[in-house]
């Protein structure tokens, strides 16, 4: 569960140390999705329980 912002930033909770996340949005009234691979680092920035993933790149399905 989370939000994705500009510049490849994702704000997420409850994820594993590494894996894939599916990002969904609506564009021109149609649902669009992509998959992004991530891997948390030891110095990953956190805001309470929210993890900030930087440099996320999605591949549209």
mmCIF file of C-alpha atoms in Angstrom:
data_model
loop_
_atom_site.group_PDB
_atom_site.id
_atom_site.type_symbol
_atom_site.label_atom_id
_atom_site.label_comp_id
_atom_site.label_asym_id
_atom_site.label_seq_id
_atom_site.Cartn_x
_atom_site.Cartn_y
_atom_site.Cartn_z
ATOM 1 C CA UNK A 1 0.000 0.000 0.000
ATOM 2 C CA UNK A 2 1.386 3.394 -0.864
ATOM 3 C CA UNK A 3 1.741 6.295 -3.257
ATOM 4 C CA UNK A 4 4.040 7.047 -6.156
ATOM 5 C CA UNK A 5 5.327 10.544 -6.864
ATOM 6 C CA UNK A 6 7.420 12.244 -9.488
ATOM 7 C CA UNK A 7 11.058 11.390 -10.065
ATOM 8 C CA UNK A 8 10.702 7.676 -9.387
ATOM 9 C CA UNK A 9 9.802 8.003 -5.692
ATOM 10 C CA UNK A 10 7.458 5.522 -4.060
ATOM 11 C CA UNK A 11 6.139 5.802 -0.508
ATOM 12 C CA UNK A 12 5.143 2.302 0.633
ATOM 13 C CA UNK A 13 4.366 0.205 3.712
ATOM 14 C CA UNK A 14 4.397 -3.481 4.511
ATOM 15 C CA UNK A 15 6.788 -4.648 1.801
ATOM 16 C CA UNK A 16 9.494 -7.299 1.814
ATOM 17 C CA UNK A 17 13.221 -6.467 1.674
ATOM 18 C CA UNK A 18 13.117 -6.805 -2.118
ATOM 19 C CA UNK A 19 10.616 -7.739 -4.770
ATOM 20 C CA UNK A 20 8.197 -6.260 -7.277
ATOM 21 C CA UNK A 21 5.383 -3.802 -6.784
ATOM 22 C CA UNK A 22 2.454 -3.248 -9.105
ATOM 23 C CA UNK A 23 1.503 0.385 -9.686
ATOM 24 C CA UNK A 24 -2.013 1.176 -10.946
ATOM 25 C CA UNK A 25 -3.488 4.447 -12.212
ATOM 26 C CA UNK A 26 -6.109 5.770 -14.617
ATOM 27 C CA UNK A 27 -5.096 7.573 -17.808
ATOM 28 C CA UNK A 28 -7.727 9.077 -20.121
ATOM 29 C CA UNK A 29 -10.396 7.069 -18.311
ATOM 30 C CA UNK A 30 -8.607 3.733 -18.800
ATOM 31 C CA UNK A 31 -6.790 1.678 -16.147
ATOM 32 C CA UNK A 32 -3.027 1.368 -16.641
ATOM 33 C CA UNK A 33 -0.522 -0.691 -14.631
ATOM 34 C CA UNK A 34 3.184 -1.322 -14.474
ATOM 35 C CA UNK A 35 5.575 -3.474 -12.466
ATOM 36 C CA UNK A 36 8.626 -2.055 -10.689
ATOM 37 C CA UNK A 37 11.436 -4.008 -9.038
ATOM 38 C CA UNK A 38 12.828 -2.654 -5.772
ATOM 39 C CA UNK A 39 15.458 -3.568 -3.206
ATOM 40 C CA UNK A 40 15.668 -1.848 0.165
ATOM 41 C CA UNK A 41 19.070 -0.693 1.373
ATOM 42 C CA UNK A 42 20.380 -0.469 4.938
ATOM 43 C CA UNK A 43 20.241 3.335 4.821
ATOM 44 C CA UNK A 44 16.746 3.482 3.286
ATOM 45 C CA UNK A 45 14.909 6.629 4.363
ATOM 46 C CA UNK A 46 11.792 6.003 6.458
ATOM 47 C CA UNK A 47 9.009 8.200 7.789
ATOM 48 C CA UNK A 48 7.532 6.266 10.727
ATOM 49 C CA UNK A 49 6.461 2.965 9.088
ATOM 50 C CA UNK A 50 6.553 4.348 5.533
ATOM 51 C CA UNK A 51 9.576 3.447 3.406
ATOM 52 C CA UNK A 52 10.730 5.823 0.685
ATOM 53 C CA UNK A 53 11.989 4.001 -2.409
ATOM 54 C CA UNK A 54 13.991 6.185 -4.802
ATOM 55 C CA UNK A 55 14.765 5.562 -8.461
ATOM 56 C CA UNK A 56 11.807 3.261 -9.106
ATOM 57 C CA UNK A 57 11.373 2.462 -12.793
ATOM 58 C CA UNK A 58 8.177 0.858 -14.097
ATOM 59 C CA UNK A 59 7.615 -1.334 -17.115
ATOM 60 C CA UNK A 60 4.091 -0.959 -18.470
ATOM 61 C CA UNK A 61 2.292 -4.246 -18.959
#
